[in-house]
PDB file of C-alpha atoms in Angstrom:
ATOM      1  CA  MET A   1       5.338 -11.818  -2.914  1.00 51.00           C
ATOM      2  CA  GLU A   2       7.012 -11.820  -6.343  1.00 59.00           C
ATOM      3  CA  ASN A   3       7.583  -8.250  -7.132  1.00 66.00           C
ATOM      4  CA  GLY A   4       8.916  -7.708  -3.420  1.00 70.00           C
ATOM      5  CA  PHE A   5       6.616  -3.831  -2.509  1.00 78.00           C
ATOM      6  CA  LYS A   6       5.461  -4.105   0.249  1.00 85.00           C
ATOM      7  CA  ILE A   7       1.977  -2.689   0.622  1.00 86.00           C
ATOM      8  CA  HIS A   8      -0.282  -2.421   3.186  1.00 85.00           C
ATOM      9  CA  ILE A   9      -4.351  -2.618   4.450  1.00 85.00           C
ATOM     10  CA  TYR A  10      -6.039   0.318   5.892  1.00 86.00           C
ATOM     11  CA  SER A  11      -9.254  -0.671   6.832  1.00 87.00           C
ATOM     12  CA  ASP A  12     -12.515   1.115   9.185  1.00 88.00           C
ATOM     13  CA  SER A  13     -13.792  -2.457  10.114  1.00 88.00           C
ATOM     14  CA  LEU A  14     -12.266  -3.587  13.542  1.00 89.00           C
ATOM     15  CA  SER A  15     -14.166  -6.884  13.029  1.00 89.00           C
ATOM     16  CA  SER A  16     -12.972  -7.486  10.048  1.00 87.00           C
ATOM     17  CA  ILE A  17      -9.635  -7.205  11.173  1.00 86.00           C
ATOM     18  CA  GLN A  18      -9.286  -8.944  14.092  1.00 88.00           C
ATOM     19  CA  ALA A  19     -11.893 -11.917  12.430  1.00 87.00           C
ATOM     20  CA  PHE A  20      -8.328 -12.181   9.758  1.00 84.00           C
ATOM     21  CA  ARG A  21      -5.479 -11.794  13.340  1.00 83.00           C
ATOM     22  CA  SER A  22      -8.231 -14.878  14.898  1.00 86.00           C
ATOM     23  CA  TYR A  23      -7.351 -18.442  15.634  1.00 83.00           C
ATOM     24  CA  LYS A  24     -11.119 -19.357  15.355  1.00 83.00           C
ATOM     25  CA  SER A  25     -12.044 -17.774  12.384  1.00 80.00           C
ATOM     26  CA  LYS A  26     -13.582 -20.710  10.459  1.00 82.00           C
ATOM     27  CA  PRO A  27     -16.020 -19.588   6.928  1.00 82.00           C
ATOM     28  CA  ASN A  28     -13.953 -19.892   4.048  1.00 84.00           C
ATOM     29  CA  PHE A  29     -14.101 -16.492   2.893  1.00 83.00           C
ATOM     30  CA  ILE A  30     -11.617 -15.146   5.812  1.00 85.00           C
ATOM     31  CA  LEU A  31      -9.360 -18.816   5.529  1.00 87.00           C
ATOM     32  CA  LYS A  32      -8.865 -17.982   2.479  1.00 87.00           C
ATOM     33  CA  ILE A  33      -7.644 -14.900   3.003  1.00 85.00           C
ATOM     34  CA  LYS A  34      -5.497 -15.262   5.531  1.00 85.00           C
ATOM     35  CA  GLU A  35      -3.344 -17.191   3.661  1.00 87.00           C
ATOM     36  CA  LYS A  36      -3.016 -15.874   1.133  1.00 85.00           C
ATOM     37  CA  LEU A  37      -2.047 -12.892   3.913  1.00 83.00           C
ATOM     38  CA  SER A  38      -0.033 -15.048   5.326  1.00 84.00           C
ATOM     39  CA  SER A  39       1.433 -16.023   2.328  1.00 84.00           C
ATOM     40  CA  ALA A  40       2.736 -12.550   2.302  1.00 82.00           C
ATOM     41  CA  SER A  41       3.857 -12.028   5.492  1.00 80.00           C
ATOM     42  CA  GLY A  42       6.572  -9.291   5.863  1.00 82.00           C
ATOM     43  CA  TYR A  43       5.178  -7.617   2.413  1.00 86.00           C
ATOM     44  CA  VAL A  44       1.429  -7.288   3.384  1.00 85.00           C
ATOM     45  CA  GLY A  45       0.784  -4.864   6.120  1.00 85.00           C
ATOM     46  CA  LEU A  46      -2.872  -4.549   8.304  1.00 84.00           C
ATOM     47  CA  SER A  47      -4.335  -1.382  10.371  1.00 86.00           C
ATOM     48  CA  TRP A  48      -7.334  -0.450  11.679  1.00 89.00           C
ATOM     49  CA  LEU A  49      -8.071   3.595  11.358  1.00 89.00           C
ATOM     50  CA  LYS A  50     -11.163   5.336  12.449  1.00 86.00           C
ATOM     51  CA  ALA A  51     -15.082   4.992  10.702  1.00 85.00           C
ATOM     52  CA  HIS A  52     -15.685   9.069   9.634  1.00 82.00           C
ATOM     53  CA  ALA A  53     -12.469  10.630  11.269  1.00 84.00           C
ATOM     54  CA  GLY A  54     -11.390  12.681   8.538  1.00 83.00           C
ATOM     55  CA  ASN A  55      -8.458  10.649   6.847  1.00 83.00           C
ATOM     56  CA  THR A  56      -9.562  11.004   3.123  1.00 85.00           C
ATOM     57  CA  GLY A  57      -8.365   8.070   1.686  1.00 85.00           C
ATOM     58  CA  ASN A  58     -11.110   6.314   3.625  1.00 85.00           C
ATOM     59  CA  GLU A  59     -13.585   8.805   3.146  1.00 88.00           C
ATOM     60  CA  THR A  60     -12.903   7.994  -0.760  1.00 87.00           C
ATOM     61  CA  ALA A  61     -13.799   4.792  -0.103  1.00 85.00           C
ATOM     62  CA  ASP A  62     -16.576   4.189   1.392  1.00 85.00           C
ATOM     63  CA  HIS A  63     -18.453   7.097  -1.044  1.00 86.00           C
ATOM     64  CA  PHE A  64     -17.165   4.815  -3.289  1.00 82.00           C
ATOM     65  CA  ALA A  65     -18.609   1.330  -1.735  1.00 81.00           C
ATOM     66  CA  LYS A  66     -22.051   2.874  -1.236  1.00 83.00           C
ATOM     67  CA  LEU A  67     -21.905   3.938  -4.969  1.00 80.00           C
ATOM     68  CA  ALA A  68     -20.968   0.175  -5.869  1.00 77.00           C
ATOM     69  CA  THR A  69     -24.140  -0.774  -3.969  1.00 79.00           C
ATOM     70  CA  GLU A  70     -26.457   1.599  -5.619  1.00 80.00           C
ATOM     71  CA  ILE A  71     -25.476   1.248  -8.992  1.00 75.00           C
ATOM     72  CA  ARG A  72     -24.753  -2.825  -8.858  1.00 65.00           C
ATOM     73  CA  ASN A  73     -22.788  -2.322 -12.359  1.00 65.00           C
ATOM     74  CA  GLY A  74     -18.123  -2.638 -12.749  1.00 61.00           C
ATOM     75  CA  PHE A  75     -17.509   1.136 -13.232  1.00 59.00           C
ATOM     76  CA  GLU A  76     -13.907   3.322 -12.608  1.00 66.00           C
ATOM     77  CA  ILE A  77     -12.257   4.999  -9.630  1.00 63.00           C
ATOM     78  CA  PRO A  78     -11.399   8.032 -11.826  1.00 71.00           C
ATOM     79  CA  VAL A  79      -7.570   8.660 -10.594  1.00 76.00           C
ATOM     80  CA  PRO A  80      -6.421  11.882 -10.529  1.00 78.00           C
ATOM     81  CA  TYR A  81      -2.955  12.996 -12.569  1.00 79.00           C
ATOM     82  CA  SER A  82      -0.756  14.823  -9.825  1.00 84.00           C
ATOM     83  CA  PHE A  83      -1.968  12.022  -7.190  1.00 83.00           C
ATOM     84  CA  LEU A  84      -0.696   8.974  -9.642  1.00 81.00           C
ATOM     85  CA  LYS A  85       2.817  10.918 -10.388  1.00 83.00           C
ATOM     86  CA  LYS A  86       2.509  11.986  -6.357  1.00 85.00           C
ATOM     87  CA  ASN A  87       2.800   8.077  -5.250  1.00 84.00           C
ATOM     88  CA  ILE A  88       4.804   6.811  -7.855  1.00 85.00           C
ATOM     89  CA  LYS A  89       7.475   9.220  -7.024  1.00 84.00           C
ATOM     90  CA  ARG A  90       6.658   8.200  -3.778  1.00 84.00           C
ATOM     91  CA  ASP A  91       7.586   4.605  -4.316  1.00 84.00           C
ATOM     92  CA  LEU A  92       9.628   4.762  -6.454  1.00 82.00           C
ATOM     93  CA  LEU A  93      12.014   6.784  -4.661  1.00 83.00           C
ATOM     94  CA  ASN A  94      11.113   4.354  -0.995  1.00 83.00           C
ATOM     95  CA  ASN A  95      12.647   1.324  -3.682  1.00 83.00           C
ATOM     96  CA  TRP A  96      15.016   2.975  -5.091  1.00 80.00           C
ATOM     97  CA  ASN A  97      16.394   3.745  -1.052  1.00 80.00           C
ATOM     98  CA  LEU A  98      15.862   0.188   0.146  1.00 82.00           C
ATOM     99  CA  SER A  99      17.463  -0.915  -3.164  1.00 79.00           C
ATOM    100  CA  TRP A 100      20.429   1.474  -2.753  1.00 73.00           C
ATOM    101  CA  ARG A 101      20.655   0.976   0.444  1.00 75.00           C
ATOM    102  CA  ASP A 102      21.105  -3.459   0.830  1.00 77.00           C
ATOM    103  CA  SER A 103      23.191  -3.040  -3.005  1.00 76.00           C
ATOM    104  CA  GLU A 104      26.777  -4.568  -2.497  1.00 76.00           C
ATOM    105  CA  THR A 105      27.651  -2.248  -5.935  1.00 76.00           C
ATOM    106  CA  GLY A 106      27.922   1.667  -6.665  1.00 69.00           C
ATOM    107  CA  LYS A 107      29.496   2.691  -4.103  1.00 69.00           C
ATOM    108  CA  ARG A 108      32.318   4.706  -5.802  1.00 72.00           C
ATOM    109  CA  VAL A 109      28.508   6.542  -6.425  1.00 72.00           C
ATOM    110  CA  GLU A 110      27.748   6.943  -3.301  1.00 70.00           C
ATOM    111  CA  ASP A 111      30.166   9.701  -1.880  1.00 69.00           C
ATOM    112  CA  PHE A 112      28.119  12.396  -4.801  1.00 67.00           C
ATOM    113  CA  LEU A 113      24.808  11.461  -3.998  1.00 71.00           C
ATOM    114  CA  PRO A 114      24.652   9.330  -0.394  1.00 73.00           C
ATOM    115  CA  ILE A 115      21.163   8.874  -0.715  1.00 75.00           C
ATOM    116  CA  PRO A 116      19.041   8.398  -4.054  1.00 72.00           C
ATOM    117  CA  ASP A 117      16.730  11.572  -4.262  1.00 73.00           C
ATOM    118  CA  LEU A 118      14.770  12.622  -7.494  1.00 67.00           C
ATOM    119  CA  ASP A 119      15.797  15.993  -8.080  1.00 70.00           C
ATOM    120  CA  PHE A 120      18.959  14.660  -9.105  1.00 66.00           C
ATOM    121  CA  ILE A 121      17.687  13.009 -11.885  1.00 61.00           C
ATOM    122  CA  ASP A 122      14.853  15.879 -12.380  1.00 58.00           C
ATOM    123  CA  THR A 123      15.460  17.578 -15.738  1.00 46.00           C
TER     124      THR A 123
END
């Protein structure tokens, strides 16, 4: 993938995950998804999670999937600012850590900032 970001997809559909991992899957749309997953190897993870087990993200996805089948029109899913801020900070710090760890430059800075820390730059 061009930007180098890693993502992980969680699904409560075990049969879908098994279809993506199976060599016997024949439907064209499954083959296209498998091709995309293969080309993104190392950047995209896929895991099963138990349905209706209280996972907030999964419950929210189920809620909006149900709404989409009832409304049948495009609609936006509102996301709270605090959610975006928390996740953007987390992703920024993860990417910064990866870049910092693999970098050959800036080693003098490492003496007083051994690991990336958002509190150091947060004003």
